[in-house]
């Protein structure tokens, strides 16, 4: 059995849906109700009713409210699953987080070690300039250091998503900068035995990043060999390609669903984003997630949407049309 590390957690909720074929619309305004009795001197403030779920029925599981998320890297659990996960939390589901790799191969190591200058493209909260480890009082990071620091970011972010200590599993399956499908299948098969009635989520095979695609193929294979129910998130970098294939009526591309979160639930996702932009090197925080993909974090904040599908095509059918990174 591959070893696992448990993580402490605590926190929250956001995310909604609609078909990708529809435009990015605002969904169902929250209803309000007023107190039936008003004070003679002061009216009671209206209370806002909870917004109902707009997740598609294919990814709801009212009988056994458990959801397993397989994250290829630290930050995918937030960038691709965060809105979906927070919606499940709001509906009373238990979340299980499975981290497949430490993400130690990120280009952020060169930014942190002062080998590259950060262009600072993004908001004022994006670091701009060139780090100097000597002046800042830290030793340049090794690849192993980066992996440990990224896992710490993941753990801290998970702490904002109300995942219990017994429900977070951390692995590092990366081999020569590849996520082996067979190794991921072994982990997912193990999780299927522990959580047979949960809905298991991973990234789709229709994704520009090879590690994301490998995770999607692993879950697809696991679903074929077991009875688990699955769903797949599609990262924003591939949306235009997927939409084009749907327009061309590519038979291997499934229907997809679109999310726009309720504003009152988005704050919980924002809270979980903070560890990924925490720069405090003396305390071991290097803002690695944000340094790696600042635009994706800012799109999560500014656009606040997500896309998913209930099934994913075989990886070999995607290779003919997907432009990969």
PDB file of C-alpha atoms in Angstrom:
ATOM      1  CA  UNK A   1       0.000   0.000   0.000  1.00  0.00           C
ATOM      2  CA  UNK A   2       1.295   3.460  -0.849  1.00  0.00           C
ATOM      3  CA  UNK A   3       1.797   5.617   2.228  1.00  0.00           C
ATOM      4  CA  UNK A   4      -0.486   8.512   2.965  1.00  0.00           C
ATOM      5  CA  UNK A   5      -0.404  11.626   5.028  1.00  0.00           C
ATOM      6  CA  UNK A   6      -3.410  12.988   6.785  1.00  0.00           C
ATOM      7  CA  UNK A   7      -4.185  16.664   6.838  1.00  0.00           C
ATOM      8  CA  UNK A   8      -6.070  18.919   9.273  1.00  0.00           C
ATOM      9  CA  UNK A   9      -8.883  20.985   7.861  1.00  0.00           C
ATOM     10  CA  UNK A  10     -11.739  23.485   8.303  1.00  0.00           C
ATOM     11  CA  UNK A  11     -14.057  25.703   6.092  1.00  0.00           C
ATOM     12  CA  UNK A  12     -16.507  26.038   3.164  1.00  0.00           C
ATOM     13  CA  UNK A  13     -18.854  26.783   0.152  1.00  0.00           C
ATOM     14  CA  UNK A  14     -19.608  28.102  -3.410  1.00  0.00           C
ATOM     15  CA  UNK A  15     -20.542  27.015  -7.026  1.00  0.00           C
ATOM     16  CA  UNK A  16     -23.405  26.651  -9.458  1.00  0.00           C
ATOM     17  CA  UNK A  17     -24.140  25.297 -12.955  1.00  0.00           C
ATOM     18  CA  UNK A  18     -25.813  25.474 -16.358  1.00  0.00           C
ATOM     19  CA  UNK A  19     -25.190  23.956 -19.775  1.00  0.00           C
ATOM     20  CA  UNK A  20     -22.147  25.169 -21.693  1.00  0.00           C
ATOM     21  CA  UNK A  21     -24.373  25.767 -24.686  1.00  0.00           C
ATOM     22  CA  UNK A  22     -26.026  28.604 -22.813  1.00  0.00           C
ATOM     23  CA  UNK A  23     -24.209  31.858 -22.283  1.00  0.00           C
ATOM     24  CA  UNK A  24     -22.537  32.709 -19.014  1.00  0.00           C
ATOM     25  CA  UNK A  25     -25.679  33.873 -17.308  1.00  0.00           C
ATOM     26  CA  UNK A  26     -26.342  34.882 -13.780  1.00  0.00           C
ATOM     27  CA  UNK A  27     -28.363  32.155 -12.155  1.00  0.00           C
ATOM     28  CA  UNK A  28     -31.329  32.115  -9.797  1.00  0.00           C
ATOM     29  CA  UNK A  29     -31.344  35.160  -7.576  1.00  0.00           C
ATOM     30  CA  UNK A  30     -31.567  34.314  -3.919  1.00  0.00           C
ATOM     31  CA  UNK A  31     -35.012  34.630  -2.402  1.00  0.00           C
ATOM     32  CA  UNK A  32     -35.693  36.794   0.581  1.00  0.00           C
ATOM     33  CA  UNK A  33     -38.223  36.527   3.342  1.00  0.00           C
ATOM     34  CA  UNK A  34     -39.313  39.124   5.856  1.00  0.00           C
ATOM     35  CA  UNK A  35     -40.234  38.646   9.458  1.00  0.00           C
ATOM     36  CA  UNK A  36     -43.978  38.181   9.924  1.00  0.00           C
ATOM     37  CA  UNK A  37     -44.021  40.558  12.881  1.00  0.00           C
ATOM     38  CA  UNK A  38     -42.507  43.999  12.872  1.00  0.00           C
ATOM     39  CA  UNK A  39     -41.507  45.955  15.925  1.00  0.00           C
ATOM     40  CA  UNK A  40     -43.636  49.062  16.482  1.00  0.00           C
ATOM     41  CA  UNK A  41     -40.483  51.147  16.389  1.00  0.00           C
ATOM     42  CA  UNK A  42     -38.193  49.194  14.054  1.00  0.00           C
ATOM     43  CA  UNK A  43     -38.812  46.828  11.153  1.00  0.00           C
ATOM     44  CA  UNK A  44     -37.055  43.448  11.255  1.00  0.00           C
ATOM     45  CA  UNK A  45     -34.262  43.100   8.679  1.00  0.00           C
ATOM     46  CA  UNK A  46     -35.104  40.648   5.886  1.00  0.00           C
ATOM     47  CA  UNK A  47     -33.265  37.311   6.065  1.00  0.00           C
ATOM     48  CA  UNK A  48     -31.695  35.877   2.926  1.00  0.00           C
ATOM     49  CA  UNK A  49     -32.776  32.305   2.187  1.00  0.00           C
ATOM     50  CA  UNK A  50     -30.136  29.719   1.236  1.00  0.00           C
ATOM     51  CA  UNK A  51     -29.710  29.418  -2.500  1.00  0.00           C
ATOM     52  CA  UNK A  52     -30.681  25.987  -3.889  1.00  0.00           C
ATOM     53  CA  UNK A  53     -28.119  23.865  -5.672  1.00  0.00           C
ATOM     54  CA  UNK A  54     -27.818  24.195  -9.415  1.00  0.00           C
ATOM     55  CA  UNK A  55     -25.450  21.285  -9.832  1.00  0.00           C
ATOM     56  CA  UNK A  56     -26.767  18.985 -12.493  1.00  0.00           C
ATOM     57  CA  UNK A  57     -28.560  15.896 -11.165  1.00  0.00           C
ATOM     58  CA  UNK A  58     -25.919  13.650 -12.735  1.00  0.00           C
ATOM     59  CA  UNK A  59     -23.407  14.774 -10.093  1.00  0.00           C
ATOM     60  CA  UNK A  60     -25.741  14.742  -7.099  1.00  0.00           C
ATOM     61  CA  UNK A  61     -25.857  11.796  -4.735  1.00  0.00           C
ATOM     62  CA  UNK A  62     -28.519  12.350  -2.078  1.00  0.00           C
ATOM     63  CA  UNK A  63     -28.316   8.835  -0.619  1.00  0.00           C
ATOM     64  CA  UNK A  64     -24.611   8.879   0.251  1.00  0.00           C
ATOM     65  CA  UNK A  65     -23.290  12.407   0.510  1.00  0.00           C
ATOM     66  CA  UNK A  66     -19.593  11.772  -0.096  1.00  0.00           C
ATOM     67  CA  UNK A  67     -17.397  13.315  -2.794  1.00  0.00           C
ATOM     68  CA  UNK A  68     -13.803  12.316  -3.606  1.00  0.00           C
ATOM     69  CA  UNK A  69     -11.641  14.858  -5.455  1.00  0.00           C
ATOM     70  CA  UNK A  70      -8.382  13.698  -7.093  1.00  0.00           C
ATOM     71  CA  UNK A  71      -6.069  16.689  -7.503  1.00  0.00           C
ATOM     72  CA  UNK A  72      -3.095  16.212  -9.865  1.00  0.00           C
ATOM     73  CA  UNK A  73      -1.210  19.102  -8.197  1.00  0.00           C
ATOM     74  CA  UNK A  74      -1.615  21.362  -5.179  1.00  0.00           C
ATOM     75  CA  UNK A  75      -3.983  24.165  -6.333  1.00  0.00           C
ATOM     76  CA  UNK A  76      -6.020  22.057  -8.810  1.00  0.00           C
ATOM     77  CA  UNK A  77      -8.362  21.197  -5.937  1.00  0.00           C
ATOM     78  CA  UNK A  78      -9.163  24.919  -5.820  1.00  0.00           C
ATOM     79  CA  UNK A  79      -8.714  26.225  -9.376  1.00  0.00           C
ATOM     80  CA  UNK A  80     -10.727  23.435 -10.996  1.00  0.00           C
ATOM     81  CA  UNK A  81     -12.774  21.926  -8.156  1.00  0.00           C
ATOM     82  CA  UNK A  82     -13.109  24.776  -5.646  1.00  0.00           C
ATOM     83  CA  UNK A  83     -16.487  26.138  -6.745  1.00  0.00           C
ATOM     84  CA  UNK A  84     -17.892  22.632  -7.138  1.00  0.00           C
ATOM     85  CA  UNK A  85     -16.481  21.489  -3.799  1.00  0.00           C
ATOM     86  CA  UNK A  86     -17.860  24.465  -1.914  1.00  0.00           C
ATOM     87  CA  UNK A  87     -21.298  23.879  -3.400  1.00  0.00           C
ATOM     88  CA  UNK A  88     -21.206  20.305  -2.166  1.00  0.00           C
ATOM     89  CA  UNK A  89     -20.222  21.523   1.294  1.00  0.00           C
ATOM     90  CA  UNK A  90     -23.202  23.890   1.299  1.00  0.00           C
ATOM     91  CA  UNK A  91     -25.421  20.889   0.484  1.00  0.00           C
ATOM     92  CA  UNK A  92     -24.088  18.896   3.424  1.00  0.00           C
ATOM     93  CA  UNK A  93     -21.700  16.569   1.595  1.00  0.00           C
ATOM     94  CA  UNK A  94     -18.507  15.162   3.093  1.00  0.00           C
ATOM     95  CA  UNK A  95     -15.412  15.911   0.996  1.00  0.00           C
ATOM     96  CA  UNK A  96     -12.403  13.644   0.530  1.00  0.00           C
ATOM     97  CA  UNK A  97      -9.244  15.164  -0.970  1.00  0.00           C
ATOM     98  CA  UNK A  98      -6.628  13.007  -2.713  1.00  0.00           C
ATOM     99  CA  UNK A  99      -3.436  14.747  -3.854  1.00  0.00           C
ATOM    100  CA  UNK A 100      -1.678  12.734  -6.577  1.00  0.00           C
ATOM    101  CA  UNK A 101       1.620  14.661  -6.890  1.00  0.00           C
ATOM    102  CA  UNK A 102       3.468  17.341  -4.952  1.00  0.00           C
ATOM    103  CA  UNK A 103       3.828  19.482  -8.079  1.00  0.00           C
ATOM    104  CA  UNK A 104       7.542  19.918  -7.421  1.00  0.00           C
ATOM    105  CA  UNK A 105       8.358  20.496 -11.108  1.00  0.00           C
ATOM    106  CA  UNK A 106       6.863  23.998 -11.250  1.00  0.00           C
ATOM    107  CA  UNK A 107       8.740  26.852 -12.944  1.00  0.00           C
ATOM    108  CA  UNK A 108       8.068  28.867  -9.784  1.00  0.00           C
ATOM    109  CA  UNK A 109      11.312  27.492  -8.320  1.00  0.00           C
ATOM    110  CA  UNK A 110      13.286  29.785 -10.639  1.00  0.00           C
ATOM    111  CA  UNK A 111      11.234  32.784  -9.565  1.00  0.00           C
ATOM    112  CA  UNK A 112      11.639  31.977  -5.874  1.00  0.00           C
ATOM    113  CA  UNK A 113      15.372  31.364  -6.180  1.00  0.00           C
ATOM    114  CA  UNK A 114      15.934  34.619  -8.066  1.00  0.00           C
ATOM    115  CA  UNK A 115      16.932  32.960 -11.341  1.00  0.00           C
ATOM    116  CA  UNK A 116      14.067  34.635 -13.195  1.00  0.00           C
ATOM    117  CA  UNK A 117      12.389  37.983 -12.745  1.00  0.00           C
ATOM    118  CA  UNK A 118       8.669  37.952 -12.148  1.00  0.00           C
ATOM    119  CA  UNK A 119       6.906  40.187 -14.694  1.00  0.00           C
ATOM    120  CA  UNK A 120       4.208  40.962 -12.151  1.00  0.00           C
ATOM    121  CA  UNK A 121       1.466  40.492 -14.710  1.00  0.00           C
ATOM    122  CA  UNK A 122      -1.774  40.587 -12.793  1.00  0.00           C
ATOM    123  CA  UNK A 123      -3.088  42.585  -9.880  1.00  0.00           C
ATOM    124  CA  UNK A 124      -1.024  44.533  -7.397  1.00  0.00           C
ATOM    125  CA  UNK A 125      -0.952  41.355  -5.298  1.00  0.00           C
ATOM    126  CA  UNK A 126       1.288  39.604  -7.838  1.00  0.00           C
ATOM    127  CA  UNK A 127       4.966  39.784  -6.912  1.00  0.00           C
ATOM    128  CA  UNK A 128       6.936  41.923  -9.355  1.00  0.00           C
ATOM    129  CA  UNK A 129      10.702  41.954  -9.572  1.00  0.00           C
ATOM    130  CA  UNK A 130      13.492  39.549  -8.719  1.00  0.00           C
ATOM    131  CA  UNK A 131      13.785  37.742  -5.410  1.00  0.00           C
ATOM    132  CA  UNK A 132      17.094  37.792  -3.566  1.00  0.00           C
ATOM    133  CA  UNK A 133      17.229  34.824  -1.169  1.00  0.00           C
ATOM    134  CA  UNK A 134      20.345  36.101   0.612  1.00  0.00           C
ATOM    135  CA  UNK A 135      18.839  39.479   1.442  1.00  0.00           C
ATOM    136  CA  UNK A 136      15.449  37.957   2.250  1.00  0.00           C
ATOM    137  CA  UNK A 137      17.045  35.485   4.636  1.00  0.00           C
ATOM    138  CA  UNK A 138      16.273  32.110   3.085  1.00  0.00           C
ATOM    139  CA  UNK A 139      18.217  29.398   1.321  1.00  0.00           C
ATOM    140  CA  UNK A 140      17.395  28.788  -2.360  1.00  0.00           C
ATOM    141  CA  UNK A 141      14.922  25.929  -2.653  1.00  0.00           C
ATOM    142  CA  UNK A 142      15.632  22.479  -3.997  1.00  0.00           C
ATOM    143  CA  UNK A 143      13.026  20.552  -5.993  1.00  0.00           C
ATOM    144  CA  UNK A 144      12.267  18.577  -2.845  1.00  0.00           C
ATOM    145  CA  UNK A 145      11.803  21.815  -0.879  1.00  0.00           C
ATOM    146  CA  UNK A 146       9.333  23.057  -3.481  1.00  0.00           C
ATOM    147  CA  UNK A 147       7.328  19.846  -3.264  1.00  0.00           C
ATOM    148  CA  UNK A 148       7.094  20.093   0.534  1.00  0.00           C
ATOM    149  CA  UNK A 149       6.133  23.763   0.373  1.00  0.00           C
ATOM    150  CA  UNK A 150       3.429  23.092  -2.233  1.00  0.00           C
ATOM    151  CA  UNK A 151       1.941  20.306  -0.133  1.00  0.00           C
ATOM    152  CA  UNK A 152       1.854  22.720   2.816  1.00  0.00           C
ATOM    153  CA  UNK A 153      -0.074  25.199   0.658  1.00  0.00           C
ATOM    154  CA  UNK A 154      -2.465  22.395  -0.254  1.00  0.00           C
ATOM    155  CA  UNK A 155      -2.941  21.454   3.408  1.00  0.00           C
ATOM    156  CA  UNK A 156      -3.599  25.039   4.424  1.00  0.00           C
ATOM    157  CA  UNK A 157      -6.101  25.529   1.589  1.00  0.00           C
ATOM    158  CA  UNK A 158      -7.827  22.259   2.498  1.00  0.00           C
ATOM    159  CA  UNK A 159      -8.147  23.666   5.992  1.00  0.00           C
ATOM    160  CA  UNK A 160     -10.478  26.297   4.558  1.00  0.00           C
ATOM    161  CA  UNK A 161     -12.734  23.725   2.887  1.00  0.00           C
ATOM    162  CA  UNK A 162     -14.019  21.757   5.914  1.00  0.00           C
ATOM    163  CA  UNK A 163     -12.274  18.516   4.987  1.00  0.00           C
ATOM    164  CA  UNK A 164     -11.749  16.318   8.036  1.00  0.00           C
ATOM    165  CA  UNK A 165      -8.277  15.133   9.057  1.00  0.00           C
ATOM    166  CA  UNK A 166      -9.163  11.536   8.213  1.00  0.00           C
ATOM    167  CA  UNK A 167     -10.373  12.448   4.713  1.00  0.00           C
ATOM    168  CA  UNK A 168      -7.282  13.984   3.110  1.00  0.00           C
ATOM    169  CA  UNK A 169      -4.649  11.789   1.448  1.00  0.00           C
ATOM    170  CA  UNK A 170      -1.327  13.027   0.025  1.00  0.00           C
ATOM    171  CA  UNK A 171       0.807  11.095  -2.464  1.00  0.00           C
ATOM    172  CA  UNK A 172       3.665  11.953  -4.782  1.00  0.00           C
ATOM    173  CA  UNK A 173       3.350   9.759  -7.871  1.00  0.00           C
ATOM    174  CA  UNK A 174       5.372  11.934 -10.243  1.00  0.00           C
ATOM    175  CA  UNK A 175       8.082  10.033 -12.169  1.00  0.00           C
ATOM    176  CA  UNK A 176      10.356  11.881 -14.621  1.00  0.00           C
ATOM    177  CA  UNK A 177       7.831  14.708 -14.801  1.00  0.00           C
ATOM    178  CA  UNK A 178       5.018  12.307 -15.675  1.00  0.00           C
ATOM    179  CA  UNK A 179       2.002  11.100 -13.736  1.00  0.00           C
ATOM    180  CA  UNK A 180       1.877   7.330 -14.433  1.00  0.00           C
ATOM    181  CA  UNK A 181      -1.683   6.272 -15.192  1.00  0.00           C
ATOM    182  CA  UNK A 182      -1.180   2.839 -13.613  1.00  0.00           C
ATOM    183  CA  UNK A 183      -0.015   4.356 -10.323  1.00  0.00           C
ATOM    184  CA  UNK A 184      -2.994   6.692 -10.249  1.00  0.00           C
ATOM    185  CA  UNK A 185      -5.351   3.792 -11.027  1.00  0.00           C
ATOM    186  CA  UNK A 186      -3.932   1.915  -8.023  1.00  0.00           C
ATOM    187  CA  UNK A 187      -4.678   4.851  -5.711  1.00  0.00           C
ATOM    188  CA  UNK A 188      -8.148   5.380  -7.164  1.00  0.00           C
ATOM    189  CA  UNK A 189      -8.998   1.686  -6.898  1.00  0.00           C
ATOM    190  CA  UNK A 190      -8.000   1.828  -3.247  1.00  0.00           C
ATOM    191  CA  UNK A 191     -10.195   4.898  -2.725  1.00  0.00           C
ATOM    192  CA  UNK A 192     -13.071   3.165  -4.541  1.00  0.00           C
ATOM    193  CA  UNK A 193     -12.858   0.414  -1.949  1.00  0.00           C
ATOM    194  CA  UNK A 194     -12.902   2.893   0.931  1.00  0.00           C
ATOM    195  CA  UNK A 195     -15.596   5.152  -0.581  1.00  0.00           C
ATOM    196  CA  UNK A 196     -17.626   2.877  -2.919  1.00  0.00           C
ATOM    197  CA  UNK A 197     -20.769   5.020  -2.801  1.00  0.00           C
ATOM    198  CA  UNK A 198     -19.103   8.402  -3.291  1.00  0.00           C
ATOM    199  CA  UNK A 199     -18.961  10.410  -6.501  1.00  0.00           C
ATOM    200  CA  UNK A 200     -15.314  10.439  -7.606  1.00  0.00           C
ATOM    201  CA  UNK A 201     -14.051  13.563  -9.404  1.00  0.00           C
ATOM    202  CA  UNK A 202     -10.860  14.139 -11.372  1.00  0.00           C
ATOM    203  CA  UNK A 203      -9.669  16.325 -14.222  1.00  0.00           C
ATOM    204  CA  UNK A 204     -10.900  15.430 -17.696  1.00  0.00           C
ATOM    205  CA  UNK A 205      -8.825  13.754 -20.389  1.00  0.00           C
ATOM    206  CA  UNK A 206      -9.841  16.834 -22.443  1.00  0.00           C
ATOM    207  CA  UNK A 207      -7.236  19.014 -20.775  1.00  0.00           C
ATOM    208  CA  UNK A 208      -4.131  20.801 -21.999  1.00  0.00           C
ATOM    209  CA  UNK A 209      -1.935  19.664 -19.090  1.00  0.00           C
ATOM    210  CA  UNK A 210      -0.540  16.106 -19.390  1.00  0.00           C
ATOM    211  CA  UNK A 211      -0.833  15.398 -15.652  1.00  0.00           C
ATOM    212  CA  UNK A 212      -4.489  16.431 -15.713  1.00  0.00           C
ATOM    213  CA  UNK A 213      -5.157  14.165 -18.680  1.00  0.00           C
ATOM    214  CA  UNK A 214      -3.411  11.243 -16.987  1.00  0.00           C
ATOM    215  CA  UNK A 215      -5.546  11.683 -13.871  1.00  0.00           C
ATOM    216  CA  UNK A 216      -8.681  11.749 -16.020  1.00  0.00           C
ATOM    217  CA  UNK A 217      -7.689   8.590 -17.874  1.00  0.00           C
ATOM    218  CA  UNK A 218      -6.876   6.858 -14.583  1.00  0.00           C
ATOM    219  CA  UNK A 219     -10.315   7.634 -13.160  1.00  0.00           C
ATOM    220  CA  UNK A 220     -11.992   6.585 -16.405  1.00  0.00           C
ATOM    221  CA  UNK A 221     -10.204   3.231 -16.245  1.00  0.00           C
ATOM    222  CA  UNK A 222     -11.032   2.843 -12.566  1.00  0.00           C
ATOM    223  CA  UNK A 223     -14.706   3.495 -13.267  1.00  0.00           C
ATOM    224  CA  UNK A 224     -14.719   0.801 -15.969  1.00  0.00           C
ATOM    225  CA  UNK A 225     -13.326  -1.739 -13.496  1.00  0.00           C
ATOM    226  CA  UNK A 226     -15.529  -0.767 -10.536  1.00  0.00           C
ATOM    227  CA  UNK A 227     -19.044   0.467  -9.824  1.00  0.00           C
ATOM    228  CA  UNK A 228     -18.109   3.999  -8.738  1.00  0.00           C
ATOM    229  CA  UNK A 229     -19.859   7.064 -10.092  1.00  0.00           C
ATOM    230  CA  UNK A 230     -17.517   9.655 -11.644  1.00  0.00           C
ATOM    231  CA  UNK A 231     -17.389  13.248 -12.881  1.00  0.00           C
ATOM    232  CA  UNK A 232     -14.662  15.365 -14.446  1.00  0.00           C
ATOM    233  CA  UNK A 233     -13.659  19.011 -14.224  1.00  0.00           C
ATOM    234  CA  UNK A 234     -12.336  20.818 -17.305  1.00  0.00           C
ATOM    235  CA  UNK A 235      -9.738  23.478 -16.606  1.00  0.00           C
ATOM    236  CA  UNK A 236     -10.256  26.868 -18.215  1.00  0.00           C
ATOM    237  CA  UNK A 237      -7.239  26.508 -20.506  1.00  0.00           C
ATOM    238  CA  UNK A 238      -9.130  23.968 -22.658  1.00  0.00           C
ATOM    239  CA  UNK A 239     -12.617  25.493 -22.780  1.00  0.00           C
ATOM    240  CA  UNK A 240     -12.346  26.957 -26.283  1.00  0.00           C
ATOM    241  CA  UNK A 241     -11.055  23.687 -27.724  1.00  0.00           C
ATOM    242  CA  UNK A 242     -13.851  21.677 -26.105  1.00  0.00           C
ATOM    243  CA  UNK A 243     -16.493  24.116 -27.320  1.00  0.00           C
ATOM    244  CA  UNK A 244     -15.118  23.912 -30.863  1.00  0.00           C
ATOM    245  CA  UNK A 245     -15.310  20.107 -30.842  1.00  0.00           C
ATOM    246  CA  UNK A 246     -18.882  20.245 -29.552  1.00  0.00           C
ATOM    247  CA  UNK A 247     -19.772  22.639 -32.383  1.00  0.00           C
ATOM    248  CA  UNK A 248     -18.206  20.184 -34.837  1.00  0.00           C
ATOM    249  CA  UNK A 249     -20.301  17.434 -33.199  1.00  0.00           C
ATOM    250  CA  UNK A 250     -17.294  15.319 -32.318  1.00  0.00           C
ATOM    251  CA  UNK A 251     -18.985  12.135 -31.037  1.00  0.00           C
ATOM    252  CA  UNK A 252     -16.311  11.495 -28.409  1.00  0.00           C
ATOM    253  CA  UNK A 253     -16.849  14.848 -26.664  1.00  0.00           C
ATOM    254  CA  UNK A 254     -19.538  14.628 -23.968  1.00  0.00           C
ATOM    255  CA  UNK A 255     -22.062  17.229 -22.854  1.00  0.00           C
ATOM    256  CA  UNK A 256     -20.592  19.694 -20.391  1.00  0.00           C
ATOM    257  CA  UNK A 257     -22.056  21.847 -17.646  1.00  0.00           C
ATOM    258  CA  UNK A 258     -21.211  25.390 -16.671  1.00  0.00           C
ATOM    259  CA  UNK A 259     -21.011  26.975 -13.187  1.00  0.00           C
ATOM    260  CA  UNK A 260     -21.465  30.516 -11.937  1.00  0.00           C
ATOM    261  CA  UNK A 261     -21.284  30.832  -8.167  1.00  0.00           C
ATOM    262  CA  UNK A 262     -23.475  32.738  -5.779  1.00  0.00           C
ATOM    263  CA  UNK A 263     -21.599  35.770  -4.514  1.00  0.00           C
ATOM    264  CA  UNK A 264     -22.238  34.883  -0.886  1.00  0.00           C
ATOM    265  CA  UNK A 265     -20.501  31.524  -1.369  1.00  0.00           C
ATOM    266  CA  UNK A 266     -17.492  32.781  -3.279  1.00  0.00           C
ATOM    267  CA  UNK A 267     -15.830  34.157  -0.154  1.00  0.00           C
ATOM    268  CA  UNK A 268     -15.053  30.669   1.086  1.00  0.00           C
ATOM    269  CA  UNK A 269     -13.155  29.951  -2.126  1.00  0.00           C
ATOM    270  CA  UNK A 270     -11.281  33.228  -1.712  1.00  0.00           C
ATOM    271  CA  UNK A 271     -10.276  32.162   1.796  1.00  0.00           C
ATOM    272  CA  UNK A 272      -8.862  28.913   0.448  1.00  0.00           C
ATOM    273  CA  UNK A 273      -6.888  30.861  -2.178  1.00  0.00           C
ATOM    274  CA  UNK A 274      -4.923  32.854   0.408  1.00  0.00           C
ATOM    275  CA  UNK A 275      -2.324  30.176   1.291  1.00  0.00           C
ATOM    276  CA  UNK A 276      -1.323  29.988  -2.376  1.00  0.00           C
ATOM    277  CA  UNK A 277      -0.271  33.650  -2.336  1.00  0.00           C
ATOM    278  CA  UNK A 278       1.335  33.779   1.098  1.00  0.00           C
ATOM    279  CA  UNK A 279       4.904  35.093   0.816  1.00  0.00           C
ATOM    280  CA  UNK A 280       6.737  34.580   4.104  1.00  0.00           C
ATOM    281  CA  UNK A 281       9.940  32.669   3.284  1.00  0.00           C
ATOM    282  CA  UNK A 282      11.316  32.665   6.832  1.00  0.00           C
ATOM    283  CA  UNK A 283       8.148  30.795   7.854  1.00  0.00           C
ATOM    284  CA  UNK A 284       8.404  28.468   4.851  1.00  0.00           C
ATOM    285  CA  UNK A 285       5.684  30.101   2.726  1.00  0.00           C
ATOM    286  CA  UNK A 286       6.679  30.931  -0.851  1.00  0.00           C
ATOM    287  CA  UNK A 287       3.410  31.741  -2.667  1.00  0.00           C
ATOM    288  CA  UNK A 288       4.182  28.929  -5.107  1.00  0.00           C
ATOM    289  CA  UNK A 289       0.674  28.366  -6.419  1.00  0.00           C
ATOM    290  CA  UNK A 290       0.152  32.014  -7.262  1.00  0.00           C
ATOM    291  CA  UNK A 291       3.663  32.366  -8.698  1.00  0.00           C
ATOM    292  CA  UNK A 292       3.014  29.397 -10.989  1.00  0.00           C
ATOM    293  CA  UNK A 293      -0.350  30.404 -12.465  1.00  0.00           C
ATOM    294  CA  UNK A 294      -1.365  33.912 -11.314  1.00  0.00           C
ATOM    295  CA  UNK A 295      -3.883  34.413 -14.118  1.00  0.00           C
ATOM    296  CA  UNK A 296      -5.797  31.267 -13.202  1.00  0.00           C
ATOM    297  CA  UNK A 297      -6.146  32.444  -9.608  1.00  0.00           C
ATOM    298  CA  UNK A 298      -7.282  35.855 -10.785  1.00  0.00           C
ATOM    299  CA  UNK A 299      -9.783  34.342 -13.214  1.00  0.00           C
ATOM    300  CA  UNK A 300     -11.152  32.278 -10.351  1.00  0.00           C
ATOM    301  CA  UNK A 301     -11.669  35.512  -8.441  1.00  0.00           C
ATOM    302  CA  UNK A 302     -12.840  37.750 -11.289  1.00  0.00           C
ATOM    303  CA  UNK A 303     -14.865  35.305 -13.385  1.00  0.00           C
ATOM    304  CA  UNK A 304     -15.796  32.803 -10.698  1.00  0.00           C
ATOM    305  CA  UNK A 305     -16.953  30.041 -13.028  1.00  0.00           C
ATOM    306  CA  UNK A 306     -16.227  26.381 -13.727  1.00  0.00           C
ATOM    307  CA  UNK A 307     -17.064  23.664 -16.219  1.00  0.00           C
ATOM    308  CA  UNK A 308     -17.461  19.910 -15.797  1.00  0.00           C
ATOM    309  CA  UNK A 309     -18.782  16.771 -17.465  1.00  0.00           C
ATOM    310  CA  UNK A 310     -20.217  13.489 -16.190  1.00  0.00           C
ATOM    311  CA  UNK A 311     -17.943  11.348 -18.367  1.00  0.00           C
ATOM    312  CA  UNK A 312     -14.647  11.753 -20.192  1.00  0.00           C
ATOM    313  CA  UNK A 313     -13.447  10.267 -23.498  1.00  0.00           C
ATOM    314  CA  UNK A 314     -10.646   7.720 -23.775  1.00  0.00           C
ATOM    315  CA  UNK A 315      -7.335   9.527 -23.845  1.00  0.00           C
ATOM    316  CA  UNK A 316      -6.323   8.149 -27.236  1.00  0.00           C
ATOM    317  CA  UNK A 317      -9.427   9.671 -28.861  1.00  0.00           C
ATOM    318  CA  UNK A 318      -8.477  13.135 -27.600  1.00  0.00           C
ATOM    319  CA  UNK A 319      -4.951  13.196 -28.998  1.00  0.00           C
ATOM    320  CA  UNK A 320      -6.142  13.909 -32.542  1.00  0.00           C
ATOM    321  CA  UNK A 321      -7.668  17.306 -31.732  1.00  0.00           C
ATOM    322  CA  UNK A 322      -6.362  18.538 -28.380  1.00  0.00           C
ATOM    323  CA  UNK A 323      -3.633  21.181 -28.513  1.00  0.00           C
ATOM    324  CA  UNK A 324      -1.562  20.447 -25.415  1.00  0.00           C
ATOM    325  CA  UNK A 325       0.732  22.590 -23.328  1.00  0.00           C
TER     326      UNK A 325
END
